[in-house]
Short mmCIF file of C-alpha atoms and ligand atoms in Angstrom, two decimals:
data_model
loop_
_atom_site.label_atom_id
_atom_site.label_comp_id
_atom_site.label_asym_id
_atom_site.label_seq_id
_atom_site.Cartn_x
_atom_site.Cartn_y
_atom_site.Cartn_z
CA MET A 1 3.02 16.11 -1.85
CA ARG A 2 5.52 16.08 0.97
CA ILE A 3 6.19 12.91 3.01
CA ASP A 4 8.47 12.80 6.07
CA VAL A 5 9.39 9.45 7.58
CA VAL A 6 10.84 8.87 11.06
CA THR A 7 12.67 5.58 11.77
CA ILE A 8 15.74 4.20 13.54
CA PHE A 9 16.73 2.56 10.20
CA PRO A 10 16.75 5.40 7.63
CA GLU A 11 19.17 3.41 5.43
CA LEU A 12 16.36 0.92 4.65
CA PHE A 13 14.71 3.65 2.57
CA ALA A 14 17.72 4.69 0.46
CA PRO A 15 17.15 2.61 -2.71
CA PHE A 16 13.38 2.85 -2.31
CA VAL A 17 13.28 6.65 -2.54
CA THR A 18 15.81 6.92 -5.40
CA THR A 19 14.61 4.10 -7.70
CA SER A 20 11.92 3.70 -10.37
CA LEU A 21 8.56 5.43 -9.97
CA ILE A 22 9.32 7.10 -6.63
CA GLY A 23 12.79 8.23 -7.71
CA ARG A 24 11.41 9.78 -10.90
CA ALA A 25 8.52 11.46 -9.07
CA ARG A 26 11.02 12.92 -6.65
CA ASP A 27 13.32 14.16 -9.42
CA ALA A 28 10.29 15.70 -11.14
CA GLY A 29 9.38 17.56 -7.94
CA LEU A 30 6.01 15.77 -7.65
CA LEU A 31 6.98 14.09 -4.39
CA GLU A 32 9.22 15.39 -1.66
CA ILE A 33 10.27 12.48 0.58
CA GLU A 34 12.60 12.94 3.52
CA VAL A 35 13.66 10.18 5.89
CA HIS A 36 14.81 11.12 9.37
CA ASP A 37 16.74 9.13 11.96
CA LEU A 38 14.78 9.08 15.23
CA ARG A 39 18.10 9.14 17.09
CA ASN A 40 18.68 12.66 15.82
CA SER A 41 15.70 13.67 17.96
CA THR A 42 17.26 12.33 21.18
CA VAL A 43 19.12 14.69 23.53
CA ASP A 44 21.12 12.27 25.69
CA ARG A 45 24.72 11.29 25.04
CA HIS A 46 23.82 7.68 24.16
CA ARG A 47 20.93 8.58 21.87
CA VAL A 48 18.64 6.08 23.64
CA VAL A 49 15.31 5.28 21.96
CA ASP A 50 14.01 2.35 24.04
CA ASP A 51 13.50 1.20 27.62
CA GLU A 52 12.01 -1.67 29.64
CA PRO A 53 8.22 -1.86 29.79
CA TYR A 54 6.38 -0.70 32.92
CA GLY A 55 4.67 -3.79 34.31
CA GLY A 56 7.48 -6.03 33.11
CA GLY A 57 7.49 -8.55 30.29
CA GLY A 58 9.77 -9.38 27.41
CA GLY A 59 11.22 -6.97 24.92
CA MET A 60 11.76 -3.25 24.87
CA VAL A 61 9.39 -0.36 24.26
CA MET A 62 10.26 2.79 22.31
CA ILE A 63 10.33 5.82 24.59
CA ALA A 64 8.02 8.76 23.83
CA PRO A 65 10.21 11.91 24.04
CA PRO A 66 12.25 11.41 20.82
CA TRP A 67 9.03 10.76 18.86
CA ILE A 68 7.45 13.89 20.26
CA ARG A 69 10.47 15.99 19.32
CA ALA A 70 10.66 14.38 15.86
CA ALA A 71 6.97 15.07 15.25
CA ARG A 72 7.47 18.73 16.17
CA GLU A 73 10.59 18.97 13.98
CA HIS A 74 9.20 17.25 10.89
CA GLY A 75 5.44 17.03 11.20
CA ALA A 76 4.17 20.61 11.42
CA GLY A 77 0.93 20.80 9.45
CA ALA A 78 1.19 17.18 8.33
CA ARG A 79 -1.27 14.35 8.80
CA ARG A 80 0.62 12.17 11.28
CA ILE A 81 0.39 8.40 10.90
CA LEU A 82 1.80 5.75 13.21
CA MET A 83 2.56 2.51 11.33
CA SER A 84 1.40 -0.16 13.78
CA PRO A 85 0.12 -3.75 13.89
CA GLN A 86 -2.79 -2.34 15.97
CA GLY A 87 -3.72 0.06 13.15
CA THR A 88 -6.64 0.04 10.74
CA PRO A 89 -5.80 -2.27 7.81
CA LEU A 90 -4.82 -0.26 4.72
CA THR A 91 -7.35 -0.14 1.86
CA ASP A 92 -7.47 1.51 -1.56
CA ALA A 93 -10.05 3.99 -0.20
CA LYS A 94 -7.63 5.06 2.56
CA VAL A 95 -4.75 5.34 0.06
CA ARG A 96 -6.82 7.67 -2.14
CA GLU A 97 -7.86 9.75 0.86
CA LEU A 98 -4.23 10.19 1.97
CA ALA A 99 -3.08 11.04 -1.58
CA ARG A 100 -5.16 14.23 -1.31
CA GLU A 101 -3.15 15.53 1.68
CA ASP A 102 -0.41 18.16 1.26
CA ALA A 103 1.90 16.58 3.85
CA LEU A 104 2.22 13.27 5.69
CA LEU A 105 4.42 12.25 8.60
CA LEU A 106 4.98 8.50 8.87
CA LEU A 107 6.25 7.14 12.19
CA CYS A 108 7.87 3.68 11.99
CA GLY A 109 8.14 1.78 15.27
CA ARG A 110 10.36 -1.19 16.11
CA TYR A 111 10.84 -3.51 19.10
CA GLU A 112 7.74 -4.64 21.00
CA GLY A 113 6.03 -1.36 20.35
CA VAL A 114 5.88 2.35 21.02
CA ASP A 115 4.90 4.07 24.30
CA GLU A 116 1.13 4.66 24.24
CA ARG A 117 1.66 8.42 24.78
CA VAL A 118 3.12 8.67 21.24
CA ARG A 119 -0.17 7.49 19.81
CA ARG A 120 -2.09 9.88 22.05
CA LEU A 121 0.09 12.94 21.53
CA VAL A 122 1.51 12.83 18.02
CA ALA A 123 -0.48 10.38 15.88
CA ASP A 124 -3.68 11.33 14.09
CA GLU A 125 -4.22 7.69 13.18
CA GLU A 126 -2.64 4.22 13.16
CA ILE A 127 -2.32 2.13 10.00
CA SER A 128 -1.43 -1.56 9.54
CA VAL A 129 -0.73 -3.27 6.21
CA GLY A 130 -2.31 -6.57 7.20
CA ASP A 131 -2.64 -9.23 9.85
CA TYR A 132 0.86 -10.69 9.85
CA VAL A 133 3.85 -9.84 11.99
CA LEU A 134 6.74 -7.78 10.61
CA SER A 135 9.72 -6.46 12.56
CA GLY A 136 8.86 -2.79 12.25
CA GLY A 137 6.90 -0.11 10.45
CA GLU A 138 9.49 0.55 7.72
CA LEU A 139 8.23 -1.89 5.07
CA PRO A 140 4.62 -0.87 5.82
CA ALA A 141 5.61 2.81 5.36
CA MET A 142 7.16 1.97 1.96
CA VAL A 143 3.98 0.12 1.00
CA LEU A 144 1.94 3.17 1.95
CA VAL A 145 4.24 5.64 0.14
CA GLU A 146 4.23 3.58 -3.06
CA ALA A 147 0.46 3.13 -3.06
CA ILE A 148 -0.16 6.83 -2.36
CA SER A 149 2.34 7.98 -5.00
CA ARG A 150 0.38 6.26 -7.75
CA TYR A 151 -2.57 8.55 -7.00
CA VAL A 152 -0.53 11.76 -6.94
CA PRO A 153 -1.27 13.46 -10.29
CA GLY A 154 1.61 13.07 -12.75
CA VAL A 155 3.45 10.29 -10.91
CA VAL A 156 2.10 7.46 -13.07
CA GLY A 157 2.62 8.37 -16.73
CA LEU A 158 -0.80 7.42 -18.05
CA PRO A 159 -3.69 8.58 -15.83
CA SER A 160 -5.79 5.88 -17.55
CA SER A 161 -3.62 3.19 -15.89
CA VAL A 162 -4.57 4.59 -12.50
CA GLU A 163 -8.25 5.00 -13.44
CA GLN A 164 -8.53 1.49 -14.82
CA ASP A 165 -6.54 -0.09 -12.05
CA SER A 166 -8.30 -3.22 -11.02
CA PHE A 167 -8.97 -2.30 -7.40
CA ARG A 168 -10.74 0.89 -8.41
CA ARG A 169 -13.45 -1.18 -10.03
CA GLY A 170 -13.27 -3.85 -7.34
CA LEU A 171 -12.20 -6.57 -9.78
CA LEU A 172 -8.95 -8.45 -10.25
CA ASP A 173 -7.06 -7.90 -13.50
CA HIS A 174 -7.56 -10.05 -16.61
CA PRO A 175 -4.68 -12.31 -17.75
CA HIS A 176 -1.87 -10.75 -19.81
CA TYR A 177 0.15 -12.27 -22.67
CA THR A 178 3.17 -11.14 -24.66
CA ARG A 179 5.59 -12.78 -27.11
CA PRO A 180 6.45 -15.51 -27.78
CA ALA A 181 3.06 -16.75 -29.03
CA VAL A 182 3.67 -20.28 -27.71
CA VAL A 183 5.39 -21.11 -24.40
CA GLU A 184 5.94 -24.83 -23.65
CA GLY A 185 2.91 -25.65 -25.80
CA LEU A 186 0.67 -23.01 -24.18
CA GLU A 187 -0.79 -20.65 -26.76
CA VAL A 188 -2.04 -17.08 -26.51
CA PRO A 189 -5.86 -17.00 -26.65
CA GLU A 190 -6.89 -16.56 -30.30
CA VAL A 191 -9.06 -13.49 -29.64
CA LEU A 192 -6.05 -11.44 -28.46
CA ARG A 193 -4.43 -11.91 -31.89
CA SER A 194 -7.61 -11.27 -33.86
CA GLY A 195 -7.30 -7.47 -33.98
CA ASP A 196 -11.01 -7.25 -33.08
CA HIS A 197 -10.89 -4.62 -30.34
CA ALA A 198 -14.49 -5.01 -29.22
CA ALA A 199 -14.04 -8.78 -28.90
CA ILE A 200 -10.76 -8.27 -27.00
CA GLU A 201 -12.43 -5.85 -24.59
CA ALA A 202 -15.31 -8.28 -23.99
CA TRP A 203 -12.85 -11.13 -23.38
CA ARG A 204 -10.86 -9.06 -20.89
CA ARG A 205 -13.99 -8.05 -18.94
CA ARG A 206 -15.16 -11.66 -18.84
CA GLU A 207 -11.75 -12.93 -17.72
CA ALA A 208 -11.55 -10.25 -15.00
CA VAL A 209 -14.91 -11.38 -13.65
CA ARG A 210 -13.85 -15.02 -13.91
CA ALA A 211 -10.52 -14.41 -12.12
CA THR A 212 -12.30 -12.54 -9.34
CA LEU A 213 -14.89 -15.28 -8.91
CA GLU A 214 -12.12 -17.92 -8.73
CA LYS A 215 -9.57 -16.12 -6.57
CA ARG A 216 -11.36 -13.38 -4.62
CA PRO A 217 -15.12 -14.03 -4.57
CA ASP A 218 -15.30 -11.76 -1.49
CA LEU A 219 -14.63 -8.74 -3.78
CA LEU A 220 -17.68 -9.37 -5.98
CA ALA A 221 -20.24 -8.15 -3.46
CA ARG A 222 -18.86 -4.61 -3.73
CA ALA A 223 -17.50 -4.67 -7.30
CA ASP A 224 -18.68 -2.02 -9.72
CA LEU A 225 -20.06 -4.29 -12.50
CA THR A 226 -21.87 -3.39 -15.69
CA ARG A 227 -25.13 -5.17 -16.55
CA ASP A 228 -23.21 -7.38 -19.00
CA GLU A 229 -20.71 -8.29 -16.31
CA ARG A 230 -23.53 -9.19 -13.89
CA THR A 231 -24.99 -11.48 -16.56
CA GLU A 232 -21.55 -12.98 -17.20
CA LEU A 233 -21.08 -13.54 -13.48
CA ALA A 234 -24.42 -15.30 -13.16
CA SER A 235 -23.54 -17.70 -15.98
CA LEU A 236 -20.03 -18.33 -14.61
CA ARG A 237 -21.53 -19.09 -11.21
CA ALA A 238 -24.04 -21.45 -12.78
CA CYS A 239 -21.14 -23.27 -14.52
CA LYS A 240 -19.15 -23.51 -11.33
CA VAL A 241 -22.10 -24.96 -9.39
CA GLY A 242 -22.68 -27.38 -12.29
CA GLN A 243 -19.03 -28.53 -12.08
CA GLY A 244 -19.38 -29.04 -8.35
CA THR A 245 -16.29 -26.95 -7.60
CA GLU A 246 -18.05 -25.04 -4.83
C1 9D3 B 1 3.53 -9.74 20.56
C2 9D3 B 1 2.56 -8.84 19.94
N1 9D3 B 1 2.99 -8.24 18.69
C3 9D3 B 1 1.88 -7.35 18.20
C4 9D3 B 1 1.05 -8.04 17.19
C5 9D3 B 1 4.19 -7.43 18.86
C6 9D3 B 1 4.65 -6.67 17.68
C7 9D3 B 1 4.70 -7.21 16.40
C8 9D3 B 1 5.23 -6.49 15.35
C9 9D3 B 1 5.14 -5.39 17.88
C10 9D3 B 1 5.65 -4.69 16.82
C11 9D3 B 1 5.72 -5.23 15.56
C12 9D3 B 1 6.32 -4.46 14.45
N2 9D3 B 1 5.37 -4.25 13.35
C13 9D3 B 1 5.04 -3.03 12.97
O1 9D3 B 1 5.54 -2.07 13.51
C14 9D3 B 1 4.03 -2.85 11.94
C15 9D3 B 1 3.23 -3.81 11.22
C16 9D3 B 1 3.17 -5.23 11.25
O2 9D3 B 1 3.89 -5.95 11.96
N3 9D3 B 1 2.26 -5.85 10.43
C17 9D3 B 1 1.44 -5.16 9.61
N4 9D3 B 1 1.45 -3.83 9.56
C18 9D3 B 1 2.36 -3.17 10.35
S1 9D3 B 1 2.51 -1.52 10.42
C19 9D3 B 1 3.71 -1.58 11.55
#
């Protein structure tokens, strides 16, 4: 997959694209990521990218022409995405959909926003990473690239880690333990040291359901649960009601 990014702060991406999973995927030729400075798509001597808003008000707005040139230069044939607080909140379903594209162009705005004509003329869609205010689309673009990369075949070593990933099944992960066996008096659950793989699997499923019920009960309505997990959930809920914690 090829991903082009347009930003006025290309240096923010330098360690991101060369480190860890993304760096390896790039070296392996599985991902081609290029980051472009929006100012290189200006044509004036001062390389201006912003101006005062029509209608007045605080802050500056990013002007449309450099974005339009950048999209023509780097976005031919790509799905073009404007990172924006007004966008559709990113979900795992959207990440998987985008991972199937051959090429993406990610446009990262700054300041108070981007001229509306950019959205109209060069963005196929707008994506947000959540309802909180950041200073620009760069961190959201990195979030999107990292999430998408995990679904590009070969990027994550074991395909089973992607398949089993908690959000695919709509459940949170079960707790994890490693050595040492005792930390400040807290022991590893006995079953994990029993060597009984069926019992371990059952414990992990139960703990995943329990963690989801405790921390993200909103996920349970759409979670993909087995009959055993449904039964487990019913009994955990009964316990919770009995304890008066809800
Ligand atoms: C005063 C109104 N603000 C809109 C909610 C202005 C504003 C806030 C943040 C204008 C631009 C920005 C910069 N943020 C992004 O470009 C951005 C973003 C975000 O702030 N949160 C979550 N996802 C994203 S994607 C791009």
